[in-house]
mmCIF file of C-alpha atoms in Angstrom:
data_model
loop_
_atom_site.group_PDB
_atom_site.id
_atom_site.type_symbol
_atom_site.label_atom_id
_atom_site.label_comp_id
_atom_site.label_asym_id
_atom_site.label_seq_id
_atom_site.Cartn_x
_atom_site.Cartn_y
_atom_site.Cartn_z
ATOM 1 C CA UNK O 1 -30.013 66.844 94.978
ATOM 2 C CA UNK O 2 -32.593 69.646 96.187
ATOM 3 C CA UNK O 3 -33.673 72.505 93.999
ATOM 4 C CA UNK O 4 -34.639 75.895 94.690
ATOM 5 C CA UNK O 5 -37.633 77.928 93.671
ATOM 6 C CA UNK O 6 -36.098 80.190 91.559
ATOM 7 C CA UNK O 7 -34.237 78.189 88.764
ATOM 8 C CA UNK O 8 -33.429 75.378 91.156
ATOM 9 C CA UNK O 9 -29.843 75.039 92.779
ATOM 10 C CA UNK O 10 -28.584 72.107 94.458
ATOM 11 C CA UNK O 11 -25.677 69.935 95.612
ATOM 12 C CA UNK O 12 -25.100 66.134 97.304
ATOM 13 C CA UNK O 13 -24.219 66.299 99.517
ATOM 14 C CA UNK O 14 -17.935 65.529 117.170
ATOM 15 C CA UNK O 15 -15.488 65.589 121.274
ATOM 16 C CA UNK O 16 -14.281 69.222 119.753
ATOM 17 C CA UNK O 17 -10.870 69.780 118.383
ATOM 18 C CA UNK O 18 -10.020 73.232 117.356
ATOM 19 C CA UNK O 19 -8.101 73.846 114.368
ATOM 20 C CA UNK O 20 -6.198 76.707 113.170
ATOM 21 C CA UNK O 21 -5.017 76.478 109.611
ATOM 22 C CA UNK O 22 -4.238 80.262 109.209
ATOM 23 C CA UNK O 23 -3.160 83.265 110.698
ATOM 24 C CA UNK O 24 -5.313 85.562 113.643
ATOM 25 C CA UNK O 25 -7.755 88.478 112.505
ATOM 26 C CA UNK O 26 -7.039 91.384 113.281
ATOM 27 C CA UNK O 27 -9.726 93.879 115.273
ATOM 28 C CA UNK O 28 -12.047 95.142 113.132
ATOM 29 C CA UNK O 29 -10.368 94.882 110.066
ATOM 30 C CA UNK O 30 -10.095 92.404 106.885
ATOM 31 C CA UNK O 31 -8.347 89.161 107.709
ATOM 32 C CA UNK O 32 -4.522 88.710 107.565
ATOM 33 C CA UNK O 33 -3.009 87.058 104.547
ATOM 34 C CA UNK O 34 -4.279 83.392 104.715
ATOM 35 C CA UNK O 35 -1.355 80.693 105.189
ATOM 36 C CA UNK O 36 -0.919 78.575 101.669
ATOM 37 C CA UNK O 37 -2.342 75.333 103.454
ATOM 38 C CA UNK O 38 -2.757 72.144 100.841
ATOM 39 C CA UNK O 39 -5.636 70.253 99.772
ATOM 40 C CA UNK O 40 -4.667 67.583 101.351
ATOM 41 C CA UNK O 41 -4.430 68.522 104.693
ATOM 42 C CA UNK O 42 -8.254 69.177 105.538
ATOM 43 C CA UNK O 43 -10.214 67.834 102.190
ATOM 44 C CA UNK O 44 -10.642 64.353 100.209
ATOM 45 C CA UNK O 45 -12.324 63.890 96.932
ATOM 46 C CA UNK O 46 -15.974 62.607 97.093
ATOM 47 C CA UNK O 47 -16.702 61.539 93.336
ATOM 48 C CA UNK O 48 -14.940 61.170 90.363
ATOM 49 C CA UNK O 49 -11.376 61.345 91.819
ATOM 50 C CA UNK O 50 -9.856 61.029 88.366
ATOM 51 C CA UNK O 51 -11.117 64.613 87.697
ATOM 52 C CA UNK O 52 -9.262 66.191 90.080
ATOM 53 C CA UNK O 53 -6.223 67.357 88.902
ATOM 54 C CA UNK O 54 -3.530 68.284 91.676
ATOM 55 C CA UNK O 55 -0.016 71.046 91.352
ATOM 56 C CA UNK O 56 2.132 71.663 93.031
ATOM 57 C CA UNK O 57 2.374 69.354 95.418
ATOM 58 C CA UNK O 58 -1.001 69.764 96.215
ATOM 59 C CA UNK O 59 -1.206 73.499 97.049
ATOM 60 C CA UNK O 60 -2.876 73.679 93.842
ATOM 61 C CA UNK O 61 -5.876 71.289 92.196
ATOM 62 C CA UNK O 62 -8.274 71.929 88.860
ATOM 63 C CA UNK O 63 -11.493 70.075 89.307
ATOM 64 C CA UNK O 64 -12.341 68.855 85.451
ATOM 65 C CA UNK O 65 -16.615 68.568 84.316
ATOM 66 C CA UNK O 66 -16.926 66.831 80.794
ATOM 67 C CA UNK O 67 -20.071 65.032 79.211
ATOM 68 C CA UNK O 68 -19.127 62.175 81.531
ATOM 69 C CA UNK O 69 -19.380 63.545 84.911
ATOM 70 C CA UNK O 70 -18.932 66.581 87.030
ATOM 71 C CA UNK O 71 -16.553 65.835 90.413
ATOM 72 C CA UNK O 72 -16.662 67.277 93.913
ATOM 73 C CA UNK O 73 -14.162 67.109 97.543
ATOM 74 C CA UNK O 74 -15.394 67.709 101.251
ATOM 75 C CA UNK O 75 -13.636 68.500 104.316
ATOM 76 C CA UNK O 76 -12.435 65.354 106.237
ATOM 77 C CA UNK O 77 -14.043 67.119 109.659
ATOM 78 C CA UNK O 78 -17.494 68.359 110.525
ATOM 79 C CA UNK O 79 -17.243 72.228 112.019
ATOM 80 C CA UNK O 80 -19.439 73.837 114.219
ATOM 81 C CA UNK O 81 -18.216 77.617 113.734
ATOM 82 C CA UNK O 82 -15.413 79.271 112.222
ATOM 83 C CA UNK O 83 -13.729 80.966 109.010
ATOM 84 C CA UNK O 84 -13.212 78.707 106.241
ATOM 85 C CA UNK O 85 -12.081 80.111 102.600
ATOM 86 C CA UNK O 86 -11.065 78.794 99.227
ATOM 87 C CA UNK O 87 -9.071 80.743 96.581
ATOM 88 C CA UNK O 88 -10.898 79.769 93.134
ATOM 89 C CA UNK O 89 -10.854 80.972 89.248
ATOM 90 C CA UNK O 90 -13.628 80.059 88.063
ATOM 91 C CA UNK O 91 -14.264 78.260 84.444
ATOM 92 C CA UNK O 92 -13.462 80.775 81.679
ATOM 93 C CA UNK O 93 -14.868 81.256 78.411
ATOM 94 C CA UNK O 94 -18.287 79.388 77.487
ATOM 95 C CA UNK O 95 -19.800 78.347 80.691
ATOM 96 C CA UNK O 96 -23.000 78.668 80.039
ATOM 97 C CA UNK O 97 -24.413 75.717 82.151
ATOM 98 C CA UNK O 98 -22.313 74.932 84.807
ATOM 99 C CA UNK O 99 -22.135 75.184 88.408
ATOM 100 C CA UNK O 100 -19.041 76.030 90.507
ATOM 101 C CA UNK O 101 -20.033 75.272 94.521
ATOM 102 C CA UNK O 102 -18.566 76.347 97.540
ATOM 103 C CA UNK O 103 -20.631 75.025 100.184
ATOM 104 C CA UNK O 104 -21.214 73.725 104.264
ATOM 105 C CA UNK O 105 -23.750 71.822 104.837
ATOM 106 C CA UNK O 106 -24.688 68.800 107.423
ATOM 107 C CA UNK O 107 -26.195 65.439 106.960
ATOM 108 C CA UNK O 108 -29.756 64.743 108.323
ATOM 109 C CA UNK O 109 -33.375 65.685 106.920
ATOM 110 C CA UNK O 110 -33.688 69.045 108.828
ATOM 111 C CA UNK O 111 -30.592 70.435 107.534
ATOM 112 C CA UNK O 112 -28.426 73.722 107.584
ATOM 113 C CA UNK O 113 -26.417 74.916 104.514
ATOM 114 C CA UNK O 114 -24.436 77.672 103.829
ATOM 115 C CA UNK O 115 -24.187 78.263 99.706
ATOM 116 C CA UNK O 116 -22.053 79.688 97.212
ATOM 117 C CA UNK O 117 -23.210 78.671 93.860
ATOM 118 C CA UNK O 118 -21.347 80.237 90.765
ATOM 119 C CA UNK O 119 -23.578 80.082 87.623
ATOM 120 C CA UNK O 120 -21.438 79.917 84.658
ATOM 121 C CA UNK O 121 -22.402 81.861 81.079
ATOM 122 C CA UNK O 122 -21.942 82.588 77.504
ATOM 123 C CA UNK O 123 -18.800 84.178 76.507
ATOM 124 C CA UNK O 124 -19.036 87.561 77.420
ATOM 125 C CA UNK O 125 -21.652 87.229 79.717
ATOM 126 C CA UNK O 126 -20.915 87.634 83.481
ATOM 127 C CA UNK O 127 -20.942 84.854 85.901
ATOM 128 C CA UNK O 128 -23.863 85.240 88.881
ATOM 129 C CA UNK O 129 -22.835 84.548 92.091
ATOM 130 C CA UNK O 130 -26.146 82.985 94.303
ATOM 131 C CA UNK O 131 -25.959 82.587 97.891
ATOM 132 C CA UNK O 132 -28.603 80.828 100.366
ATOM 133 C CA UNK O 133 -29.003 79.448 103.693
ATOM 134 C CA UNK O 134 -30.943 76.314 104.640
ATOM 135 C CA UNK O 135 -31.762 76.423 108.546
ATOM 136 C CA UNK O 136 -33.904 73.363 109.695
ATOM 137 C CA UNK O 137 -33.868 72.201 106.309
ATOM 138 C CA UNK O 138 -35.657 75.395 105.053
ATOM 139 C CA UNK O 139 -34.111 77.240 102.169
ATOM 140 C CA UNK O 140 -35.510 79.900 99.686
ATOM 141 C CA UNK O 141 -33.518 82.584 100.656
ATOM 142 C CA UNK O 142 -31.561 83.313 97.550
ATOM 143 C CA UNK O 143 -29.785 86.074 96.539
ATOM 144 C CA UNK O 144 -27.952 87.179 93.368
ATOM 145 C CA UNK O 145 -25.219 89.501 92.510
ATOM 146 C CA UNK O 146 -22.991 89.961 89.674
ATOM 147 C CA UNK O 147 -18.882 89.972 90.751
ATOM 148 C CA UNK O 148 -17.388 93.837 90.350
ATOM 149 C CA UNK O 149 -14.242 91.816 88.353
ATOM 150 C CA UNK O 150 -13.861 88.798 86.669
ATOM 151 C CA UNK O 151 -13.665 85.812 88.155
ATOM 152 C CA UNK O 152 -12.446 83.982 85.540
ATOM 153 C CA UNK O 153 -9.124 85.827 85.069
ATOM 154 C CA UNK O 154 -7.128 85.140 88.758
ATOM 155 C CA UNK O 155 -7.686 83.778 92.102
ATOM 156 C CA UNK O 156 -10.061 85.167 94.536
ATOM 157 C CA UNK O 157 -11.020 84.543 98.239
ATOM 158 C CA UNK O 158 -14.380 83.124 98.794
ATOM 159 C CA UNK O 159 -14.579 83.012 102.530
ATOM 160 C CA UNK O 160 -17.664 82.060 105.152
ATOM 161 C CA UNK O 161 -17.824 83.551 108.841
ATOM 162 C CA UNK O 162 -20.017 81.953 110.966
ATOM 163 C CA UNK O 163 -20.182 82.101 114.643
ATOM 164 C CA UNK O 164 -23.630 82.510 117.375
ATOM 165 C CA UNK O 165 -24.533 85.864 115.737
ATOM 166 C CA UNK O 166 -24.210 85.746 112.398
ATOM 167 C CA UNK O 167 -23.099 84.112 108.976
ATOM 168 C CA UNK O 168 -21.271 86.141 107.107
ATOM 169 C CA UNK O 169 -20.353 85.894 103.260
ATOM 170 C CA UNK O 170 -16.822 87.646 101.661
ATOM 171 C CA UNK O 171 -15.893 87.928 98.465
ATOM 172 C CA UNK O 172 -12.094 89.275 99.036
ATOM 173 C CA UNK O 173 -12.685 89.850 102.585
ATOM 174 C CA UNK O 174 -15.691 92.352 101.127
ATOM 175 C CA UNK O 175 -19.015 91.531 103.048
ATOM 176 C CA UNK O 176 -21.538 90.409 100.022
ATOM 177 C CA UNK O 177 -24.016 88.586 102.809
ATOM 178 C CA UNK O 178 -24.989 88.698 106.068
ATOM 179 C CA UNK O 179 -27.332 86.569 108.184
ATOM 180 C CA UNK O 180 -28.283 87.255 111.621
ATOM 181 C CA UNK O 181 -28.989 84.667 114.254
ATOM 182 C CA UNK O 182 -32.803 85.850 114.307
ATOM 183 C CA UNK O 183 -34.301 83.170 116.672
ATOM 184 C CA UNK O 184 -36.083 85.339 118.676
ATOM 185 C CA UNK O 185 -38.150 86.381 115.616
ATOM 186 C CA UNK O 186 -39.057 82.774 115.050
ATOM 187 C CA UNK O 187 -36.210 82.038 112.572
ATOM 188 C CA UNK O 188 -33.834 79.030 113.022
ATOM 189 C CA UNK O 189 -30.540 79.225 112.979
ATOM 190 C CA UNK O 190 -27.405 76.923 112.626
ATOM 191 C CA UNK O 191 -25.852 76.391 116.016
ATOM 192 C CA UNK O 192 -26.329 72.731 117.069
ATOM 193 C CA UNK O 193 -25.480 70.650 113.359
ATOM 194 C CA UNK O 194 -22.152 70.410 112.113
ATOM 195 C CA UNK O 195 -21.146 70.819 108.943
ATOM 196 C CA UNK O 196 -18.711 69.704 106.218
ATOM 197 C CA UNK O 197 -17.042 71.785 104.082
ATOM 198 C CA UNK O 198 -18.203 70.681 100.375
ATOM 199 C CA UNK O 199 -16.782 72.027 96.957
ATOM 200 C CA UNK O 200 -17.662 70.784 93.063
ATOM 201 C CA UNK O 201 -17.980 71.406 89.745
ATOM 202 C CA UNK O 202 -21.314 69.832 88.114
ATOM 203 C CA UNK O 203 -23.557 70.301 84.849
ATOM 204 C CA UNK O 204 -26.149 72.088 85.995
ATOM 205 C CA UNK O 205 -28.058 73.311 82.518
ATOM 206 C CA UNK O 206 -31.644 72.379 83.248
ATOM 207 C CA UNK O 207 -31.210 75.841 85.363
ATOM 208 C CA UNK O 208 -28.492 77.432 85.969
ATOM 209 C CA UNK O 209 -28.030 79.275 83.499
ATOM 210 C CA UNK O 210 -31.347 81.696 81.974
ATOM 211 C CA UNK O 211 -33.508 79.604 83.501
ATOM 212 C CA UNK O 212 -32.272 76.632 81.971
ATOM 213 C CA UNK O 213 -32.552 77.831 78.625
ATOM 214 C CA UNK O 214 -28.745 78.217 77.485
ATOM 215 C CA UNK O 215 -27.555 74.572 77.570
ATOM 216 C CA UNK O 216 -23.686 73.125 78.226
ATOM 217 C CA UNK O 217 -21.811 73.505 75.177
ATOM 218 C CA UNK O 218 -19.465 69.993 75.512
ATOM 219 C CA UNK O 219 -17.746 70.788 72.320
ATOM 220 C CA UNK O 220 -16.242 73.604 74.635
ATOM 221 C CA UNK O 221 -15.412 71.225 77.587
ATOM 222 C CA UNK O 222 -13.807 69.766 79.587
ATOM 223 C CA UNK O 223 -14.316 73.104 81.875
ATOM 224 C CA UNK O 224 -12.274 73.734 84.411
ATOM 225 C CA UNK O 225 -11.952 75.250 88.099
ATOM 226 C CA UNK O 226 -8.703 76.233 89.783
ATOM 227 C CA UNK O 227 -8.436 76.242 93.742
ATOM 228 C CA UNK O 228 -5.820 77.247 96.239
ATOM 229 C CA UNK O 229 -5.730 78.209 99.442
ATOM 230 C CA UNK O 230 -7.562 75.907 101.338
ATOM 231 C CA UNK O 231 -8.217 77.782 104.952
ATOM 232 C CA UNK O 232 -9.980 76.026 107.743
ATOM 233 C CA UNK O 233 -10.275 77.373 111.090
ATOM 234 C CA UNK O 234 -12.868 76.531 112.692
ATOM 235 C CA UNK O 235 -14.278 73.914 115.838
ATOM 236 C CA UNK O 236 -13.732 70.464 114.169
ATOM 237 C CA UNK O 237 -16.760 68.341 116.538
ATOM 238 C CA UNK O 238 -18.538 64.935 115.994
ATOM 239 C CA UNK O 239 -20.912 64.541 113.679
ATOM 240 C CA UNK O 240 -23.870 64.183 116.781
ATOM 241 C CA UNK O 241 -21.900 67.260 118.966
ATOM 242 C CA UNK O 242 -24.754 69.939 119.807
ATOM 243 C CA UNK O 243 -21.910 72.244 120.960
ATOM 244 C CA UNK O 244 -18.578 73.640 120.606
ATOM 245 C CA UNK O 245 -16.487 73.011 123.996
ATOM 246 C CA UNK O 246 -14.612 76.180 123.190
ATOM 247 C CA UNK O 247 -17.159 78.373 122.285
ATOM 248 C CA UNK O 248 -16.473 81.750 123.583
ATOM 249 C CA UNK O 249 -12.584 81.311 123.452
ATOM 250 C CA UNK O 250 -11.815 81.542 119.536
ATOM 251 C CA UNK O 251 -11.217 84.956 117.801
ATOM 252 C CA UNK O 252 -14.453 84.553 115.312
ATOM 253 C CA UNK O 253 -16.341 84.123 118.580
ATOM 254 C CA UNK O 254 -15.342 87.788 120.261
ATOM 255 C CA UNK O 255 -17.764 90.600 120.625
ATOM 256 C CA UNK O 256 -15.764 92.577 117.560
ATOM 257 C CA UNK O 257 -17.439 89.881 114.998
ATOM 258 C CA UNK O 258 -21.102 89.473 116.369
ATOM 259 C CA UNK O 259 -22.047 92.330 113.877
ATOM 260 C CA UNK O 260 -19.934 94.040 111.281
ATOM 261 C CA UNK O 261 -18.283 97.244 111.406
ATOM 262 C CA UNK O 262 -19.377 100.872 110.310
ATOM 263 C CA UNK O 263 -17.041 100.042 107.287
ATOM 264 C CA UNK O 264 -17.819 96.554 106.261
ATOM 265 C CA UNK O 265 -21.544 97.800 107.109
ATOM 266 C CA UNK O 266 -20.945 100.372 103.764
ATOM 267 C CA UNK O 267 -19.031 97.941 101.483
ATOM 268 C CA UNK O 268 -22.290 95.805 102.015
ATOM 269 C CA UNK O 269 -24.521 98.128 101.177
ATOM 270 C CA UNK O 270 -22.665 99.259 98.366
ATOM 271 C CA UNK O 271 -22.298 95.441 96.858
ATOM 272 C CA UNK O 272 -26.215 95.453 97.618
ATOM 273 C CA UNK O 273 -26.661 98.628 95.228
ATOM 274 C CA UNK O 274 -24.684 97.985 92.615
ATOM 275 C CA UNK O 275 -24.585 94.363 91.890
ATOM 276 C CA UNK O 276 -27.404 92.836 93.659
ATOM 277 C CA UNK O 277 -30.091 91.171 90.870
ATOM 278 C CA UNK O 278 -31.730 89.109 93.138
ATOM 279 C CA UNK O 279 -32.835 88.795 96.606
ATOM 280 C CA UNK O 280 -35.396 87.056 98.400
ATOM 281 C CA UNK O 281 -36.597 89.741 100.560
ATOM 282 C CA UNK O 282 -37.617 91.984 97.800
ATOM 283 C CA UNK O 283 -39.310 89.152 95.722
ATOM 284 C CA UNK O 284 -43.222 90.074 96.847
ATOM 285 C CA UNK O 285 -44.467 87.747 94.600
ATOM 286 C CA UNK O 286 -42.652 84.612 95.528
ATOM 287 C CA UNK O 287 -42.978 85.862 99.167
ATOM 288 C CA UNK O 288 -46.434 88.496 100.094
ATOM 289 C CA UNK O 289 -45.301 88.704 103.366
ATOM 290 C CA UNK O 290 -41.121 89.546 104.079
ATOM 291 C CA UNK O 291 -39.298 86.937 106.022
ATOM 292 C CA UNK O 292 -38.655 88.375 109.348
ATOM 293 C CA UNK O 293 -34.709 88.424 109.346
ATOM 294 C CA UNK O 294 -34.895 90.620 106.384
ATOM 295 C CA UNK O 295 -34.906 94.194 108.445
ATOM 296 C CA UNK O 296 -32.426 92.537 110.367
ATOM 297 C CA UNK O 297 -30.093 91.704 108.024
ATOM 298 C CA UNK O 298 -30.947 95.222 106.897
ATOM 299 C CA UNK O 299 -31.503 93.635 103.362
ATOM 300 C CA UNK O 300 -34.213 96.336 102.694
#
């Protein structure tokens, strides 16, 4: 487990073969209606397999936290680039405590990670939705928004971009994120790990929630996420590969998606004005001097 600086945050945590699990993009617009692919076809469960719950043949699973233990799946291949989403309705009601995470990450001490962390509440308090990116094993670039619906009541798309030029993170195919490959400003970026694909549901209370000081209420569990939609397409490589062998050749690789559009460009900055609660290049206190990618990123 690692823990970030603000309340903490954490998760446990390739010869290419391209995979497409879902339909094309189309230029410079939202993605096309993602093809219903099932769980089982790119993920396995990773702990606590008796509290996943599957539907529907499969198309459907609940992942199930109680007193006893939280429980988690990851993608059977490692990725270097792609688009990979998850449909998700979060745990409803009482919350308060818990940690919903949709996650890629890869396995060795100088690490990269690309977060969603959902930070449960009390009733009738929203959810937070934190984001962060580990490059080189380097974190502590958080940021914090509230959702503009509830995400609680229905499925919605929780999708990662990431190609040479950028990360990009979509809520509903609306940019809430971007991170731009800033190496020539002295920032890593991830190009040469790959990464699983990592999802769970874990108590999370010495943080997550106020700092850690609204604990799990148990009496309310077992809480419980729903998924769908499992979309992979991305560059499936070895664990050790430093490179995709068809990088230049896949749609999330074309000049169109090295930067977002005038439109997506405006949806961003209107998530970052209306919901945004926290972000790291803002925080002068935590950080005197502003990480370089921040003007970049146009974060500020």
């Amino acid at each position: 487990m690692h823990r970030n600086q603000i309340w903490g945050g954490g998760h446990l945590v390739l010869m290419c073969l391209c995979i497409l699990a879902t339909a094309h993009f189309t230029i410079g617009a939202a993605p096309k209606k993602s093809v219903a692919v099932p769980f089982g076809r790119n993920y396995v469960p990773t702990w606590a397999f008796d509290h996943i719950k599957y539907f529907n043949g499969g198309s459907e699973i609940q992942l199930l936290l109680d007193n006893y233990t939280g429980t988690g799946f990851q993608s059977k291949g490692h990725y270097l680039f792609g688009h990979f989403s998850m449909h998700i309705k979060m745990v409803p009601g009482d919350s308060a405590g818990t940690v919903t995470a949709f996650y890629l990450s890869s396995q060795n001490n100088e690490h990269d990670e690309i977060d969603f962390e959902f930070l449960g509440n009390r009733t009738g308090h929203p959810y937070i939705l934190q984001t962060n990116v580990f490059t080189g094993g380097k974190g502590d670039r958080e940021q914090r928004i509230y959702l503009w619906f509830d995400p609680t009541k229905a499925y919605h798309s929780y999708s990662v971009l990431w190609n040479m030029y950028q990360i990009v993170f979509l809520v509903d195919d609306v940019p809430i994120r971007v991170f731009k490959n800033s190496k020539d400003l002295g920032v890593r970026f991830p190009f040469n790990q790959p990464m699983k694909i990592y999802s769970s549901l874990w108590n999370a209370d010495d943080w997550a929630t106020r700092g850690g000081l609204e604990k799990t209420d148990w009496s309310k569990g077992p809480f419980v996420a729903h998924y769908k939609n499992f979309h992979v397409d991305g560059c499936e490589s070895s664990v050790n590969a430093k490179f995709c062998e068809t990088q230049g050749k896949r749609w999330w690789d074309q000049k169109e998606y090295q930067d977002l559009d005038a439109y997506q460009w405006r949806r961003l900055r209107w998530v970052r004005k209306k919901f945004t609660i926290y972000n790291y290049c803002t925080d002068r206190k935590r950080f005197p001097k502003m990480a370089p990618e921040c003007k970049r990123d146009r974060d500020v």
